[in-house]
PDB file of C-alpha atoms in Angstrom:
ATOM      1  CA  MET A   1     -37.711  -0.622  18.817  1.00  0.00           C
ATOM      2  CA  GLY A   2     -34.403  -2.447  19.104  1.00  0.00           C
ATOM      3  CA  ALA A   3     -33.716  -1.906  15.399  1.00  0.00           C
ATOM      4  CA  LEU A   4     -34.398   1.834  15.772  1.00  0.00           C
ATOM      5  CA  LYS A   5     -32.039   2.006  18.740  1.00  0.00           C
ATOM      6  CA  GLN A   6     -29.321   0.273  16.720  1.00  0.00           C
ATOM      7  CA  LEU A   7     -29.883   2.624  13.794  1.00  0.00           C
ATOM      8  CA  ILE A   8     -29.601   5.677  16.051  1.00  0.00           C
ATOM      9  CA  HIS A   9     -26.425   4.315  17.635  1.00  0.00           C
ATOM     10  CA  PHE A  10     -24.966   3.567  14.195  1.00  0.00           C
ATOM     11  CA  GLY A  11     -25.862   7.072  12.999  1.00  0.00           C
ATOM     12  CA  TRP A  12     -24.203   8.603  16.051  1.00  0.00           C
ATOM     13  CA  GLU A  13     -20.971   6.684  15.463  1.00  0.00           C
ATOM     14  CA  GLN A  14     -21.039   7.712  11.810  1.00  0.00           C
ATOM     15  CA  ALA A  15     -21.597  11.341  12.778  1.00  0.00           C
ATOM     16  CA  LEU A  16     -18.590  11.263  15.119  1.00  0.00           C
ATOM     17  CA  SER A  17     -16.513   9.648  12.367  1.00  0.00           C
ATOM     18  CA  CYS A  18     -17.538  12.436   9.965  1.00  0.00           C
ATOM     19  CA  LEU A  19     -16.462  15.248  12.299  1.00  0.00           C
ATOM     20  CA  PHE A  20     -13.592  16.463  10.095  1.00  0.00           C
ATOM     21  CA  PRO A  21     -15.679  16.542   6.858  1.00  0.00           C
ATOM     22  CA  VAL A  22     -18.538  18.271   8.704  1.00  0.00           C
ATOM     23  CA  VAL A  23     -16.198  21.019   9.924  1.00  0.00           C
ATOM     24  CA  ILE A  24     -14.916  21.524   6.370  1.00  0.00           C
ATOM     25  CA  PHE A  25     -18.444  21.838   4.944  1.00  0.00           C
ATOM     26  CA  ALA A  26     -19.565  24.118   7.758  1.00  0.00           C
ATOM     27  CA  SER A  27     -16.503  26.318   7.206  1.00  0.00           C
ATOM     28  CA  LEU A  28     -17.178  26.476   3.472  1.00  0.00           C
ATOM     29  CA  ALA A  29     -20.729  27.600   4.157  1.00  0.00           C
ATOM     30  CA  PHE A  30     -19.714  30.118   6.831  1.00  0.00           C
ATOM     31  CA  THR A  31     -16.909  31.712   4.798  1.00  0.00           C
ATOM     32  CA  LYS A  32     -19.210  31.885   1.765  1.00  0.00           C
ATOM     33  CA  ILE A  33     -21.873  33.793   3.703  1.00  0.00           C
ATOM     34  CA  VAL A  34     -19.672  35.804   6.078  1.00  0.00           C
ATOM     35  CA  PRO A  35     -16.619  37.538   4.541  1.00  0.00           C
ATOM     36  CA  LEU A  36     -13.624  37.247   6.873  1.00  0.00           C
ATOM     37  CA  PRO A  37     -11.069  40.076   7.154  1.00  0.00           C
ATOM     38  CA  LEU A  38      -7.319  40.216   6.437  1.00  0.00           C
ATOM     39  CA  LEU A  39      -7.019  37.001   4.408  1.00  0.00           C
ATOM     40  CA  ALA A  40      -8.699  35.476   1.389  1.00  0.00           C
ATOM     41  CA  ARG A  41     -11.331  32.809   1.916  1.00  0.00           C
ATOM     42  CA  TYR A  42      -9.109  29.954   0.722  1.00  0.00           C
ATOM     43  CA  ASP A  43      -6.436  31.012   3.210  1.00  0.00           C
ATOM     44  CA  TRP A  44      -8.930  31.035   6.057  1.00  0.00           C
ATOM     45  CA  MET A  45     -10.008  27.543   5.023  1.00  0.00           C
ATOM     46  CA  LEU A  46      -6.400  26.363   5.330  1.00  0.00           C
ATOM     47  CA  ILE A  47      -6.093  27.870   8.818  1.00  0.00           C
ATOM     48  CA  ILE A  48      -9.379  26.278   9.908  1.00  0.00           C
ATOM     49  CA  CYS A  49      -8.304  22.869   8.592  1.00  0.00           C
ATOM     50  CA  LEU A  50      -4.926  23.089  10.320  1.00  0.00           C
ATOM     51  CA  LEU A  51      -6.549  24.082  13.623  1.00  0.00           C
ATOM     52  CA  MET A  52      -9.101  21.299  13.265  1.00  0.00           C
ATOM     53  CA  GLN A  53      -6.396  18.735  12.599  1.00  0.00           C
ATOM     54  CA  TRP A  54      -4.359  19.940  15.571  1.00  0.00           C
ATOM     55  CA  GLY A  55      -7.432  19.904  17.793  1.00  0.00           C
ATOM     56  CA  MET A  56      -8.423  16.349  16.843  1.00  0.00           C
ATOM     57  CA  VAL A  57      -4.952  14.974  17.633  1.00  0.00           C
ATOM     58  CA  ARG A  58      -4.611  17.085  20.771  1.00  0.00           C
ATOM     59  CA  SER A  59      -7.993  15.926  22.109  1.00  0.00           C
ATOM     60  CA  GLY A  60      -7.330  12.283  21.308  1.00  0.00           C
ATOM     61  CA  LEU A  61     -10.101  12.050  18.694  1.00  0.00           C
ATOM     62  CA  GLU A  62      -7.359  10.969  16.275  1.00  0.00           C
ATOM     63  CA  THR A  63      -4.228   9.001  17.059  1.00  0.00           C
ATOM     64  CA  ARG A  64      -0.778   9.903  15.820  1.00  0.00           C
ATOM     65  CA  ASP A  65      -0.799   6.854  13.549  1.00  0.00           C
ATOM     66  CA  GLU A  66      -4.076   8.046  12.048  1.00  0.00           C
ATOM     67  CA  LEU A  67      -2.484  11.453  11.530  1.00  0.00           C
ATOM     68  CA  LYS A  68       0.256   9.773   9.472  1.00  0.00           C
ATOM     69  CA  VAL A  69      -2.371   8.131   7.250  1.00  0.00           C
ATOM     70  CA  ILE A  70      -4.258  11.409   6.875  1.00  0.00           C
ATOM     71  CA  THR A  71      -1.044  13.246   5.949  1.00  0.00           C
ATOM     72  CA  LEU A  72      -0.381  10.645   3.249  1.00  0.00           C
ATOM     73  CA  PHE A  73      -3.850  11.258   1.826  1.00  0.00           C
ATOM     74  CA  HIS A  74      -3.251  15.000   1.926  1.00  0.00           C
ATOM     75  CA  LEU A  75      -0.195  14.550  -0.308  1.00  0.00           C
ATOM     76  CA  ILE A  76      -1.947  12.075  -2.622  1.00  0.00           C
ATOM     77  CA  GLY A  77      -4.930  14.395  -2.968  1.00  0.00           C
ATOM     78  CA  LEU A  78      -2.861  17.523  -3.501  1.00  0.00           C
ATOM     79  CA  THR A  79      -0.892  15.794  -6.259  1.00  0.00           C
ATOM     80  CA  LEU A  80      -4.138  14.830  -7.990  1.00  0.00           C
ATOM     81  CA  GLU A  81      -5.510  18.360  -7.571  1.00  0.00           C
ATOM     82  CA  LEU A  82      -2.418  19.947  -9.150  1.00  0.00           C
ATOM     83  CA  PHE A  83      -2.726  17.688 -12.171  1.00  0.00           C
ATOM     84  CA  LYS A  84      -6.507  18.012 -12.606  1.00  0.00           C
ATOM     85  CA  VAL A  85      -6.499  21.785 -12.305  1.00  0.00           C
ATOM     86  CA  HIS A  86      -3.638  21.941 -14.820  1.00  0.00           C
ATOM     87  CA  MET A  87      -5.697  19.803 -17.227  1.00  0.00           C
ATOM     88  CA  GLY A  88      -8.755  22.031 -16.784  1.00  0.00           C
ATOM     89  CA  SER A  89     -10.953  19.383 -15.116  1.00  0.00           C
ATOM     90  CA  TRP A  90     -11.979  21.933 -12.480  1.00  0.00           C
ATOM     91  CA  ALA A  91     -10.726  25.213 -11.042  1.00  0.00           C
ATOM     92  CA  TYR A  92     -10.386  27.278  -7.872  1.00  0.00           C
ATOM     93  CA  PRO A  93     -11.373  30.713  -9.153  1.00  0.00           C
ATOM     94  CA  GLU A  94     -10.963  32.708  -5.928  1.00  0.00           C
ATOM     95  CA  GLU A  95      -7.787  34.432  -4.812  1.00  0.00           C
ATOM     96  CA  GLY A  96      -5.534  33.085  -2.107  1.00  0.00           C
ATOM     97  CA  PHE A  97      -1.996  33.512  -0.814  1.00  0.00           C
ATOM     98  CA  PHE A  98      -1.502  29.813  -0.059  1.00  0.00           C
ATOM     99  CA  LYS A  99      -2.049  28.524  -3.594  1.00  0.00           C
ATOM    100  CA  ILE A 100       0.341  26.431  -5.687  1.00  0.00           C
ATOM    101  CA  PHE A 101      -0.210  26.516  -9.467  1.00  0.00           C
ATOM    102  CA  GLY A 102      -3.818  27.543  -8.929  1.00  0.00           C
ATOM    103  CA  VAL A 103      -4.541  24.972  -6.211  1.00  0.00           C
ATOM    104  CA  PRO A 104      -5.213  26.183  -2.636  1.00  0.00           C
ATOM    105  CA  LEU A 105      -3.426  24.101  -0.012  1.00  0.00           C
ATOM    106  CA  TYR A 106      -6.627  23.506   1.921  1.00  0.00           C
ATOM    107  CA  SER A 107      -7.849  21.265  -0.928  1.00  0.00           C
ATOM    108  CA  GLY A 108      -5.631  18.422   0.277  1.00  0.00           C
ATOM    109  CA  PHE A 109      -7.601  18.356   3.519  1.00  0.00           C
ATOM    110  CA  MET A 110     -10.754  17.422   1.600  1.00  0.00           C
ATOM    111  CA  TYR A 111      -9.060  14.168   0.624  1.00  0.00           C
ATOM    112  CA  ALA A 112      -7.579  13.856   4.095  1.00  0.00           C
ATOM    113  CA  SER A 113     -11.081  14.158   5.551  1.00  0.00           C
ATOM    114  CA  VAL A 114     -12.082  10.999   3.655  1.00  0.00           C
ATOM    115  CA  ALA A 115      -9.160   9.180   5.265  1.00  0.00           C
ATOM    116  CA  SER A 116     -10.155  10.662   8.626  1.00  0.00           C
ATOM    117  CA  TYR A 117     -13.653   9.247   8.230  1.00  0.00           C
ATOM    118  CA  LEU A 118     -12.352   5.805   7.246  1.00  0.00           C
ATOM    119  CA  CYS A 119      -9.929   5.647  10.178  1.00  0.00           C
ATOM    120  CA  GLN A 120     -12.502   6.903  12.661  1.00  0.00           C
ATOM    121  CA  ALA A 121     -15.273   4.594  11.463  1.00  0.00           C
ATOM    122  CA  TRP A 122     -12.864   1.654  11.356  1.00  0.00           C
ATOM    123  CA  ARG A 123     -11.925   2.164  14.992  1.00  0.00           C
ATOM    124  CA  ARG A 124     -15.368   3.095  16.349  1.00  0.00           C
ATOM    125  CA  LEU A 125     -17.218   0.275  14.587  1.00  0.00           C
ATOM    126  CA  LYS A 126     -14.467  -2.312  15.159  1.00  0.00           C
ATOM    127  CA  VAL A 127     -14.302  -3.135  11.463  1.00  0.00           C
ATOM    128  CA  GLU A 128     -13.033  -6.530  10.338  1.00  0.00           C
ATOM    129  CA  LEU A 129     -12.359  -7.736   6.802  1.00  0.00           C
ATOM    130  CA  VAL A 130     -13.348 -11.220   5.716  1.00  0.00           C
ATOM    131  CA  LYS A 131     -11.670 -13.040   2.815  1.00  0.00           C
ATOM    132  CA  TRP A 132      -9.378 -10.106   2.037  1.00  0.00           C
ATOM    133  CA  PRO A 133      -7.438 -10.606  -1.246  1.00  0.00           C
ATOM    134  CA  PRO A 134      -3.642 -11.050  -1.279  1.00  0.00           C
ATOM    135  CA  PHE A 135      -1.479  -8.003  -0.547  1.00  0.00           C
ATOM    136  CA  SER A 136       0.067  -7.883  -4.036  1.00  0.00           C
ATOM    137  CA  VAL A 137      -3.365  -7.906  -5.713  1.00  0.00           C
ATOM    138  CA  VAL A 138      -4.699  -5.103  -3.510  1.00  0.00           C
ATOM    139  CA  VAL A 139      -1.661  -2.864  -4.003  1.00  0.00           C
ATOM    140  CA  SER A 140      -1.621  -3.437  -7.769  1.00  0.00           C
ATOM    141  CA  LEU A 141      -5.329  -2.670  -8.098  1.00  0.00           C
ATOM    142  CA  ALA A 142      -5.093   0.509  -5.997  1.00  0.00           C
ATOM    143  CA  THR A 143      -2.109   1.682  -8.059  1.00  0.00           C
ATOM    144  CA  MET A 144      -3.893   1.090 -11.376  1.00  0.00           C
ATOM    145  CA  ILE A 145      -7.008   2.949 -10.217  1.00  0.00           C
ATOM    146  CA  TYR A 146      -5.020   5.949  -8.989  1.00  0.00           C
ATOM    147  CA  LEU A 147      -2.874   6.117 -12.132  1.00  0.00           C
ATOM    148  CA  ASN A 148      -5.976   6.040 -14.347  1.00  0.00           C
ATOM    149  CA  PHE A 149      -6.996   9.420 -12.916  1.00  0.00           C
ATOM    150  CA  PHE A 150      -3.896  10.759 -14.684  1.00  0.00           C
ATOM    151  CA  THR A 151      -3.426   8.540 -17.732  1.00  0.00           C
ATOM    152  CA  HIS A 152      -6.991   8.794 -19.083  1.00  0.00           C
ATOM    153  CA  HIS A 153      -6.161  12.326 -20.228  1.00  0.00           C
ATOM    154  CA  TYR A 154      -3.583  10.891 -22.641  1.00  0.00           C
ATOM    155  CA  TRP A 155      -4.890   7.375 -23.212  1.00  0.00           C
ATOM    156  CA  MET A 156      -8.187   5.518 -23.020  1.00  0.00           C
ATOM    157  CA  ASP A 157     -10.223   5.725 -19.830  1.00  0.00           C
ATOM    158  CA  VAL A 158     -10.331   2.248 -18.304  1.00  0.00           C
ATOM    159  CA  ARG A 159     -12.375   3.099 -15.194  1.00  0.00           C
ATOM    160  CA  TRP A 160     -15.175   0.688 -16.143  1.00  0.00           C
ATOM    161  CA  TRP A 161     -12.684  -2.121 -16.719  1.00  0.00           C
ATOM    162  CA  LEU A 162     -11.165  -1.340 -13.333  1.00  0.00           C
ATOM    163  CA  SER A 163     -14.629  -1.280 -11.740  1.00  0.00           C
ATOM    164  CA  GLY A 164     -15.281  -4.732 -13.167  1.00  0.00           C
ATOM    165  CA  LEU A 165     -11.928  -5.900 -11.855  1.00  0.00           C
ATOM    166  CA  VAL A 166     -12.854  -4.607  -8.398  1.00  0.00           C
ATOM    167  CA  ILE A 167     -16.044  -6.687  -8.453  1.00  0.00           C
ATOM    168  CA  ILE A 168     -14.078  -9.797  -9.444  1.00  0.00           C
ATOM    169  CA  VAL A 169     -11.313  -9.289  -6.869  1.00  0.00           C
ATOM    170  CA  PHE A 170     -13.662  -8.495  -3.967  1.00  0.00           C
ATOM    171  CA  TRP A 171     -16.556 -10.760  -4.964  1.00  0.00           C
ATOM    172  CA  GLN A 172     -16.167 -12.896  -1.847  1.00  0.00           C
ATOM    173  CA  SER A 173     -14.971 -10.123   0.474  1.00  0.00           C
ATOM    174  CA  TRP A 174     -17.120  -8.821   3.314  1.00  0.00           C
ATOM    175  CA  VAL A 175     -16.781  -6.086   5.889  1.00  0.00           C
ATOM    176  CA  THR A 176     -18.120  -6.759   9.386  1.00  0.00           C
ATOM    177  CA  TYR A 177     -18.719  -4.056  11.982  1.00  0.00           C
ATOM    178  CA  ASP A 178     -19.974  -3.694  15.538  1.00  0.00           C
ATOM    179  CA  VAL A 179     -22.991  -1.607  16.531  1.00  0.00           C
ATOM    180  CA  ASN A 180     -23.636  -1.477  20.268  1.00  0.00           C
ATOM    181  CA  GLY A 181     -22.314  -5.002  20.814  1.00  0.00           C
ATOM    182  CA  THR A 182     -24.009  -6.607  17.804  1.00  0.00           C
ATOM    183  CA  ARG A 183     -22.002  -7.502  14.707  1.00  0.00           C
ATOM    184  CA  TYR A 184     -23.313  -6.935  11.201  1.00  0.00           C
ATOM    185  CA  ARG A 185     -21.812  -7.643   7.801  1.00  0.00           C
ATOM    186  CA  MET A 186     -22.010  -6.130   4.350  1.00  0.00           C
ATOM    187  CA  PRO A 187     -20.522  -7.052   0.961  1.00  0.00           C
ATOM    188  CA  LEU A 188     -17.414  -4.915   0.528  1.00  0.00           C
ATOM    189  CA  SER A 189     -18.418  -3.822  -2.986  1.00  0.00           C
ATOM    190  CA  LEU A 190     -21.736  -2.494  -1.655  1.00  0.00           C
ATOM    191  CA  SER A 191     -19.942  -0.455   0.999  1.00  0.00           C
ATOM    192  CA  PHE A 192     -17.781   1.089  -1.770  1.00  0.00           C
ATOM    193  CA  VAL A 193     -20.890   2.119  -3.731  1.00  0.00           C
ATOM    194  CA  LEU A 194     -22.640   3.609  -0.686  1.00  0.00           C
ATOM    195  CA  ILE A 195     -19.627   5.661   0.416  1.00  0.00           C
ATOM    196  CA  GLY A 196     -19.011   6.848  -3.166  1.00  0.00           C
ATOM    197  CA  PHE A 197     -22.636   7.956  -3.542  1.00  0.00           C
ATOM    198  CA  PHE A 198     -22.618   9.931  -0.293  1.00  0.00           C
ATOM    199  CA  ILE A 199     -19.354  11.602  -1.270  1.00  0.00           C
ATOM    200  CA  TRP A 200     -21.018  12.627  -4.559  1.00  0.00           C
ATOM    201  CA  ILE A 201     -23.768  14.273  -2.491  1.00  0.00           C
ATOM    202  CA  ALA A 202     -21.071  15.988  -0.426  1.00  0.00           C
ATOM    203  CA  GLU A 203     -19.412  17.134  -3.668  1.00  0.00           C
ATOM    204  CA  ASN A 204     -22.615  18.900  -4.721  1.00  0.00           C
ATOM    205  CA  ILE A 205     -22.708  20.689  -1.375  1.00  0.00           C
ATOM    206  CA  ALA A 206     -19.023  21.616  -1.671  1.00  0.00           C
ATOM    207  CA  THR A 207     -19.331  23.055  -5.193  1.00  0.00           C
ATOM    208  CA  PHE A 208     -22.476  24.951  -4.156  1.00  0.00           C
ATOM    209  CA  PHE A 209     -20.433  26.717  -1.482  1.00  0.00           C
ATOM    210  CA  GLY A 210     -17.541  27.352  -3.887  1.00  0.00           C
ATOM    211  CA  ALA A 211     -15.008  24.783  -2.674  1.00  0.00           C
ATOM    212  CA  TRP A 212     -14.071  24.340  -6.331  1.00  0.00           C
ATOM    213  CA  GLN A 213     -15.766  24.793  -9.686  1.00  0.00           C
ATOM    214  CA  TYR A 214     -16.374  22.546 -12.687  1.00  0.00           C
ATOM    215  CA  PRO A 215     -16.346  24.143 -16.154  1.00  0.00           C
ATOM    216  CA  ASN A 216     -20.153  23.803 -16.490  1.00  0.00           C
ATOM    217  CA  GLN A 217     -20.571  25.666 -13.191  1.00  0.00           C
ATOM    218  CA  ALA A 218     -18.683  28.786 -14.287  1.00  0.00           C
ATOM    219  CA  GLY A 219     -21.846  30.754 -15.097  1.00  0.00           C
ATOM    220  CA  ALA A 220     -24.110  29.367 -12.408  1.00  0.00           C
ATOM    221  CA  TRP A 221     -24.086  26.414 -10.080  1.00  0.00           C
ATOM    222  CA  SER A 222     -25.598  23.192 -11.390  1.00  0.00           C
ATOM    223  CA  LEU A 223     -25.824  19.647 -10.104  1.00  0.00           C
ATOM    224  CA  VAL A 224     -22.624  17.642 -10.491  1.00  0.00           C
ATOM    225  CA  HIS A 225     -23.130  15.056 -13.228  1.00  0.00           C
ATOM    226  CA  LEU A 226     -24.164  11.694 -11.837  1.00  0.00           C
ATOM    227  CA  GLY A 227     -21.344  10.125 -13.841  1.00  0.00           C
ATOM    228  CA  LYS A 228     -18.951  11.609 -11.288  1.00  0.00           C
ATOM    229  CA  VAL A 229     -20.134   8.903  -8.900  1.00  0.00           C
ATOM    230  CA  SER A 230     -17.889   6.474 -10.790  1.00  0.00           C
ATOM    231  CA  SER A 231     -14.867   8.704 -10.138  1.00  0.00           C
ATOM    232  CA  TRP A 232     -15.663   9.020  -6.453  1.00  0.00           C
ATOM    233  CA  LEU A 233     -16.379   5.310  -6.252  1.00  0.00           C
ATOM    234  CA  LEU A 234     -12.893   4.543  -7.553  1.00  0.00           C
ATOM    235  CA  LEU A 235     -11.362   7.170  -5.266  1.00  0.00           C
ATOM    236  CA  VAL A 236     -13.144   5.611  -2.286  1.00  0.00           C
ATOM    237  CA  ILE A 237     -11.830   2.202  -3.315  1.00  0.00           C
ATOM    238  CA  VAL A 238      -8.262   3.537  -3.483  1.00  0.00           C
ATOM    239  CA  SER A 239      -8.723   5.217  -0.097  1.00  0.00           C
ATOM    240  CA  PHE A 240     -10.148   2.086   1.493  1.00  0.00           C
ATOM    241  CA  LEU A 241      -7.436  -0.146   0.044  1.00  0.00           C
ATOM    242  CA  ILE A 242      -4.667   2.161   1.264  1.00  0.00           C
ATOM    243  CA  VAL A 243      -6.121   2.379   4.786  1.00  0.00           C
ATOM    244  CA  ALA A 244      -6.710  -1.387   4.957  1.00  0.00           C
ATOM    245  CA  THR A 245      -3.194  -2.141   3.684  1.00  0.00           C
ATOM    246  CA  LEU A 246      -1.559   0.271   6.136  1.00  0.00           C
ATOM    247  CA  LYS A 247      -3.525  -1.254   8.998  1.00  0.00           C
ATOM    248  CA  GLN A 248      -2.337  -4.724   8.029  1.00  0.00           C
ATOM    249  CA  ILE A 249       1.263  -3.539   7.813  1.00  0.00           C
ATOM    250  CA  LYS A 250       0.896  -1.858  11.219  1.00  0.00           C
ATOM    251  CA  GLU A 251      -0.418  -5.008  12.861  1.00  0.00           C
ATOM    252  CA  LYS A 252       1.729  -7.355  10.730  1.00  0.00           C
ATOM    253  CA  THR A 253      -1.357  -9.471  10.183  1.00  0.00           C
ATOM    254  CA  PRO A 254      -0.934 -12.366   7.726  1.00  0.00           C
ATOM    255  CA  VAL A 255      -3.236 -11.954   4.750  1.00  0.00           C
ATOM    256  CA  GLY A 256      -5.191 -15.088   3.974  1.00  0.00           C
ATOM    257  CA  THR A 257      -7.982 -15.641   1.499  1.00  0.00           C
ATOM    258  CA  GLY A 258     -10.215 -17.367   4.003  1.00  0.00           C
ATOM    259  CA  GLN A 259      -9.582 -15.601   7.293  1.00  0.00           C
ATOM    260  CA  SER A 260     -10.933 -12.580   9.045  1.00  0.00           C
ATOM    261  CA  VAL A 261      -8.574  -9.621   9.356  1.00  0.00           C
ATOM    262  CA  LYS A 262      -8.916  -7.522  12.502  1.00  0.00           C
ATOM    263  CA  THR A 263      -6.760  -4.444  12.745  1.00  0.00           C
ATOM    264  CA  THR A 264      -6.584  -1.241  14.744  1.00  0.00           C
ATOM    265  CA  LEU A 265      -4.553   1.738  13.645  1.00  0.00           C
TER     266      LEU A 265
END
């Protein structure tokens, strides 16, 4: 019974942490089913995301420092979207006033929602990192992973090499978290895989409701290829490394290979 109570409490904290992504998915579903007047659907999505972001900061659900992190992810994501749409990796076929080179501005909030979840979960679950690698290694690895999303269009795709490097770098790293006063721990690499898999599930929901469209979904919707999990896994890793690094910079916590890192942003 105690285990069930802990699981329910953990699920509740996760649900609160996922508030921003849930609003985005609910809005995608609602605007797909119910046509809204005056503006195109993509424009309404931008307005909803802006109002949601304002409401979360205004209500105290997100701090101003977390807003800075989320804004950074919005810019990082929008840059990636502009490039990927240009290369034909996916498309936003619907009309919209607030679109830049075929990319609706609301798309950056989908990346920002991942950062929102990480920041929220980090704070609610009192996350600590054990045996975190040196700062220079983390930054270099995150940079290489992000750049590969661009360079693989012109050069070889090294995502599997980078995935192997992640396993090597974080082999001894753990994440610990608090659930209702009890601390648990998980290998950091496993947490990457779990988050990446659930984002892949979310991606299927998003494409079903027309958030964006892959070339093989132009005629009719189909399941996103399971191979996309590797892309989301690497994106999650980049997101996690950026959030963890910014938290360490904020707290000015020395990074040691054998110490626990506790930060709050």
